[in-house]
PDB file of C-alpha atoms in Angstrom:
ATOM      1  CA  MET A  93     -24.275  21.257  68.547  1.00 49.00           C
ATOM      2  CA  ASP A  94     -22.546  20.033  65.398  1.00 46.00           C
ATOM      3  CA  TYR A  95     -24.240  17.720  62.965  1.00 49.00           C
ATOM      4  CA  GLU A  96     -23.046  15.420  60.275  1.00 50.00           C
ATOM      5  CA  ILE A  97     -24.911  14.333  57.195  1.00 52.00           C
ATOM      6  CA  LYS A  98     -25.382  10.581  57.584  1.00 53.00           C
ATOM      7  CA  ASN A  99     -26.338   7.960  55.014  1.00 51.00           C
ATOM      8  CA  SER A 100     -30.032   7.204  55.398  1.00 48.00           C
ATOM      9  CA  ALA A 101     -31.877   3.909  55.124  1.00 50.00           C
ATOM     10  CA  SER A 102     -34.807   5.824  53.633  1.00 50.00           C
ATOM     11  CA  LYS A 103     -35.277   5.444  49.881  1.00 56.00           C
ATOM     12  CA  LYS A 104     -36.689   8.970  49.609  1.00 59.00           C
ATOM     13  CA  LYS A 105     -33.724  10.726  51.238  1.00 57.00           C
ATOM     14  CA  LYS A 106     -30.109   9.866  50.571  1.00 63.00           C
ATOM     15  CA  PHE A 107     -28.833  11.621  53.684  1.00 63.00           C
ATOM     16  CA  LYS A 108     -30.274  12.808  57.001  1.00 66.00           C
ATOM     17  CA  GLN A 109     -28.982  15.141  59.698  1.00 72.00           C
ATOM     18  CA  VAL A 110     -27.578  13.330  62.753  1.00 78.00           C
ATOM     19  CA  ALA A 111     -25.766  14.694  65.805  1.00 79.00           C
ATOM     20  CA  ALA A 112     -21.987  14.310  65.802  1.00 81.00           C
ATOM     21  CA  LYS A 113     -20.938  16.536  68.715  1.00 83.00           C
ATOM     22  CA  ILE A 114     -23.036  17.950  71.522  1.00 84.00           C
ATOM     23  CA  THR A 115     -22.114  20.566  74.117  1.00 83.00           C
ATOM     24  CA  LEU A 116     -24.578  21.998  76.619  1.00 84.00           C
ATOM     25  CA  VAL A 117     -23.696  24.917  78.884  1.00 82.00           C
ATOM     26  CA  ASP A 118     -25.459  26.564  81.808  1.00 79.00           C
ATOM     27  CA  ILE A 119     -26.312  30.262  82.085  1.00 75.00           C
ATOM     28  CA  GLU A 120     -22.743  31.008  83.266  1.00 79.00           C
ATOM     29  CA  GLU A 121     -21.261  29.210  80.237  1.00 79.00           C
ATOM     30  CA  ASN A 122     -20.003  26.261  82.316  1.00 84.00           C
ATOM     31  CA  VAL A 123     -20.027  23.056  80.257  1.00 86.00           C
ATOM     32  CA  ILE A 124     -22.557  20.688  81.803  1.00 85.00           C
ATOM     33  CA  TYR A 125     -22.539  18.011  79.094  1.00 85.00           C
ATOM     34  CA  GLN A 126     -20.164  17.437  76.204  1.00 87.00           C
ATOM     35  CA  LYS A 127     -19.828  14.385  73.993  1.00 86.00           C
ATOM     36  CA  THR A 128     -18.585  13.429  70.572  1.00 84.00           C
ATOM     37  CA  ILE A 129     -20.838  10.702  69.208  1.00 84.00           C
ATOM     38  CA  TRP A 130     -19.524   7.476  67.682  1.00 84.00           C
ATOM     39  CA  HIS A 131     -20.424   6.756  64.071  1.00 81.00           C
ATOM     40  CA  LYS A 132     -19.088   4.098  61.723  1.00 79.00           C
ATOM     41  CA  ASN A 133     -16.400   5.350  59.329  1.00 75.00           C
ATOM     42  CA  GLY A 134     -17.846   6.021  55.886  1.00 71.00           C
ATOM     43  CA  ASP A 135     -21.385   6.271  57.247  1.00 73.00           C
ATOM     44  CA  TYR A 136     -21.385  10.054  56.934  1.00 73.00           C
ATOM     45  CA  ARG A 137     -20.582  12.554  54.224  1.00 74.00           C
ATOM     46  CA  ILE A 138     -17.551  14.812  54.529  1.00 75.00           C
ATOM     47  CA  THR A 139     -17.180  17.835  52.275  1.00 77.00           C
ATOM     48  CA  PRO A 140     -14.649  20.680  52.327  1.00 79.00           C
ATOM     49  CA  ILE A 141     -17.384  22.992  53.620  1.00 78.00           C
ATOM     50  CA  SER A 142     -18.551  20.597  56.358  1.00 73.00           C
ATOM     51  CA  PHE A 143     -14.934  20.093  57.446  1.00 76.00           C
ATOM     52  CA  GLN A 144     -14.412  23.865  57.723  1.00 76.00           C
ATOM     53  CA  CYS A 145     -17.567  24.161  59.835  1.00 73.00           C
ATOM     54  CA  ASN A 146     -17.127  21.259  62.257  1.00 74.00           C
ATOM     55  CA  GLY A 147     -13.622  19.808  61.785  1.00 78.00           C
ATOM     56  CA  ILE A 148     -14.945  16.275  61.298  1.00 79.00           C
ATOM     57  CA  ARG A 149     -12.685  14.081  59.130  1.00 77.00           C
ATOM     58  CA  ALA A 150     -13.421  10.662  57.634  1.00 74.00           C
ATOM     59  CA  ASN A 151     -12.251   8.835  60.780  1.00 79.00           C
ATOM     60  CA  SER A 152     -13.028  11.477  63.428  1.00 79.00           C
ATOM     61  CA  LEU A 153     -16.150   9.812  64.815  1.00 81.00           C
ATOM     62  CA  GLN A 154     -15.042   6.183  64.945  1.00 80.00           C
ATOM     63  CA  VAL A 155     -13.082   6.394  68.184  1.00 82.00           C
ATOM     64  CA  THR A 156     -13.289   3.772  70.923  1.00 84.00           C
ATOM     65  CA  GLY A 157     -14.941   5.276  73.963  1.00 87.00           C
ATOM     66  CA  TYR A 158     -17.265   7.654  72.125  1.00 89.00           C
ATOM     67  CA  PRO A 159     -20.886   6.985  73.101  1.00 90.00           C
ATOM     68  CA  LYS A 160     -23.412   5.933  70.494  1.00 89.00           C
ATOM     69  CA  LEU A 161     -26.229   8.262  69.478  1.00 87.00           C
ATOM     70  CA  GLY A 162     -28.816   6.231  71.440  1.00 90.00           C
ATOM     71  CA  ASP A 163     -26.829   6.656  74.672  1.00 92.00           C
ATOM     72  CA  VAL A 164     -26.542  10.435  74.215  1.00 90.00           C
ATOM     73  CA  LYS A 165     -30.229  10.673  73.343  1.00 90.00           C
ATOM     74  CA  ALA A 166     -31.189   8.688  76.479  1.00 92.00           C
ATOM     75  CA  HIS A 167     -28.966  10.901  78.666  1.00 90.00           C
ATOM     76  CA  PHE A 168     -30.543  14.027  77.209  1.00 87.00           C
ATOM     77  CA  GLU A 169     -34.095  12.702  77.651  1.00 89.00           C
ATOM     78  CA  ASN A 170     -33.414  11.672  81.261  1.00 89.00           C
ATOM     79  CA  ASN A 171     -31.674  14.869  82.367  1.00 86.00           C
ATOM     80  CA  PHE A 172     -33.222  17.778  80.473  1.00 86.00           C
ATOM     81  CA  ALA A 173     -36.953  17.019  80.306  1.00 85.00           C
ATOM     82  CA  ASP A 174     -37.848  19.530  83.036  1.00 85.00           C
ATOM     83  CA  LYS A 175     -35.330  22.242  82.098  1.00 86.00           C
ATOM     84  CA  LEU A 176     -35.708  25.398  80.030  1.00 85.00           C
ATOM     85  CA  ILE A 177     -33.432  25.016  77.014  1.00 86.00           C
ATOM     86  CA  ILE A 178     -32.309  28.264  75.385  1.00 82.00           C
ATOM     87  CA  GLY A 179     -30.391  28.245  72.148  1.00 80.00           C
ATOM     88  CA  VAL A 180     -30.179  29.090  68.488  1.00 75.00           C
ATOM     89  CA  ASN A 181     -31.847  26.972  65.803  1.00 76.00           C
ATOM     90  CA  LEU A 182     -32.926  24.408  68.416  1.00 82.00           C
ATOM     91  CA  VAL A 183     -35.377  22.541  66.220  1.00 81.00           C
ATOM     92  CA  GLU A 184     -32.520  21.282  64.037  1.00 81.00           C
ATOM     93  CA  ASP A 185     -30.588  20.267  67.168  1.00 84.00           C
ATOM     94  CA  PHE A 186     -33.540  18.179  68.316  1.00 86.00           C
ATOM     95  CA  VAL A 187     -33.965  16.686  64.834  1.00 85.00           C
ATOM     96  CA  SER A 188     -30.302  15.641  64.834  1.00 84.00           C
ATOM     97  CA  LEU A 189     -30.892  13.728  68.103  1.00 86.00           C
ATOM     98  CA  ASP A 190     -34.193  12.294  66.805  1.00 86.00           C
ATOM     99  CA  ILE A 191     -36.063  13.884  69.733  1.00 88.00           C
ATOM    100  CA  PRO A 192     -39.359  15.785  69.330  1.00 88.00           C
ATOM    101  CA  SER A 193     -38.690  19.409  70.308  1.00 86.00           C
ATOM    102  CA  GLY A 194     -42.331  19.847  71.330  1.00 86.00           C
ATOM    103  CA  ASP A 195     -41.731  17.604  74.348  1.00 88.00           C
ATOM    104  CA  TYR A 196     -39.332  20.165  75.887  1.00 88.00           C
ATOM    105  CA  ASN A 197     -39.447  23.728  77.167  1.00 86.00           C
ATOM    106  CA  ILE A 198     -37.383  25.539  74.557  1.00 85.00           C
ATOM    107  CA  PHE A 199     -36.719  29.187  73.806  1.00 82.00           C
ATOM    108  CA  ASP A 200     -35.034  29.700  70.450  1.00 79.00           C
ATOM    109  CA  LEU A 201     -33.416  33.117  70.085  1.00 72.00           C
ATOM    110  CA  GLN A 202     -34.037  33.047  66.327  1.00 69.00           C
ATOM    111  CA  TRP A 203     -37.775  33.057  66.923  1.00 69.00           C
ATOM    112  CA  HIS A 204     -37.697  36.386  68.737  1.00 65.00           C
ATOM    113  CA  TRP A 205     -35.118  38.655  67.154  1.00 64.00           C
ATOM    114  CA  TRP A 206     -35.085  39.454  63.478  1.00 66.00           C
ATOM    115  CA  VAL A 207     -35.128  42.284  60.980  1.00 69.00           C
ATOM    116  CA  ASN A 208     -36.842  42.533  57.621  1.00 75.00           C
ATOM    117  CA  THR A 209     -34.290  43.161  54.909  1.00 78.00           C
ATOM    118  CA  VAL A 210     -34.086  43.018  51.119  1.00 83.00           C
ATOM    119  CA  ASN A 211     -31.832  40.240  49.816  1.00 79.00           C
ATOM    120  CA  GLU A 212     -29.579  40.389  46.754  1.00 83.00           C
ATOM    121  CA  ASP A 213     -32.530  39.412  44.511  1.00 84.00           C
ATOM    122  CA  GLY A 214     -34.660  42.313  45.734  1.00 86.00           C
ATOM    123  CA  VAL A 215     -36.947  40.077  47.812  1.00 85.00           C
ATOM    124  CA  LEU A 216     -38.050  41.155  51.297  1.00 81.00           C
ATOM    125  CA  VAL A 217     -36.908  38.427  53.720  1.00 79.00           C
ATOM    126  CA  ARG A 218     -36.740  37.976  57.482  1.00 70.00           C
ATOM    127  CA  GLU A 219     -33.142  37.783  58.695  1.00 69.00           C
ATOM    128  CA  GLU A 220     -32.538  36.295  62.113  1.00 62.00           C
ATOM    129  CA  LEU A 221     -30.269  38.132  64.558  1.00 59.00           C
ATOM    130  CA  VAL A 222     -28.621  35.600  66.831  1.00 51.00           C
ATOM    131  CA  TYR A 223     -25.524  37.235  68.196  1.00 52.00           C
ATOM    132  CA  VAL A 224     -24.495  38.509  71.610  1.00 50.00           C
ATOM    133  CA  PRO A 225     -26.814  41.562  71.580  1.00 54.00           C
ATOM    134  CA  CYS A 226     -29.811  39.232  71.247  1.00 55.00           C
ATOM    135  CA  ALA A 227     -28.726  37.011  74.113  1.00 57.00           C
ATOM    136  CA  SER A 228     -27.866  40.020  76.233  1.00 60.00           C
ATOM    137  CA  SER A 229     -31.240  41.592  75.496  1.00 63.00           C
ATOM    138  CA  PHE A 230     -33.029  38.357  76.397  1.00 63.00           C
ATOM    139  CA  LEU A 231     -31.151  37.962  79.683  1.00 66.00           C
ATOM    140  CA  ASN A 232     -31.836  41.610  80.548  1.00 67.00           C
ATOM    141  CA  MET A 233     -35.535  41.022  79.882  1.00 69.00           C
ATOM    142  CA  ILE A 234     -35.533  37.944  82.182  1.00 70.00           C
ATOM    143  CA  CYS A 235     -33.718  39.870  84.953  1.00 67.00           C
ATOM    144  CA  ASN A 236     -36.257  42.699  84.759  1.00 67.00           C
ATOM    145  CA  LEU A 237     -39.100  40.181  84.924  1.00 69.00           C
ATOM    146  CA  LEU A 238     -37.597  38.514  88.004  1.00 68.00           C
ATOM    147  CA  ILE A 239     -37.059  41.886  89.697  1.00 69.00           C
ATOM    148  CA  SER A 240     -40.680  42.878  89.071  1.00 67.00           C
ATOM    149  CA  ILE A 241     -41.869  39.543  90.512  1.00 69.00           C
ATOM    150  CA  ILE A 242     -39.735  40.012  93.631  1.00 67.00           C
ATOM    151  CA  LEU A 243     -40.897  43.606  94.102  1.00 65.00           C
ATOM    152  CA  THR A 244     -44.552  42.634  93.887  1.00 62.00           C
ATOM    153  CA  LYS A 245     -44.259  40.078  96.683  1.00 55.00           C
TER     154      LYS A 245
END
């Protein structure tokens, strides 16, 4: 999921994180839901770094036919409430849709695979590992669990 940094009505925060593009895939990597979300031009901040990360330009999100954030949120709430959602950094994805992550069954790969390493300032920090080996290891673990359940029946 890609986010944008949107102007906020809050006096305490100038900007807040809001979903701009959402793509959900099944276990076989088939796209099951994909939308770019409509936002008013100038209502979000574009920087050279954000453009490199998500490709969003000043007018990229104000396209006729794009659904509004409320429509995407409603679709997500209606279709994924009883599903297991596996991903990376899911809490921020839920924040960007303004949906409480605690209401869903989520498994965030960053919560389960990490190494302790020393950063450039000499401080011991936890570094998340979120690449293919982690996903592969997780899927292997699930397969072994399913096999043991089948064998015990």
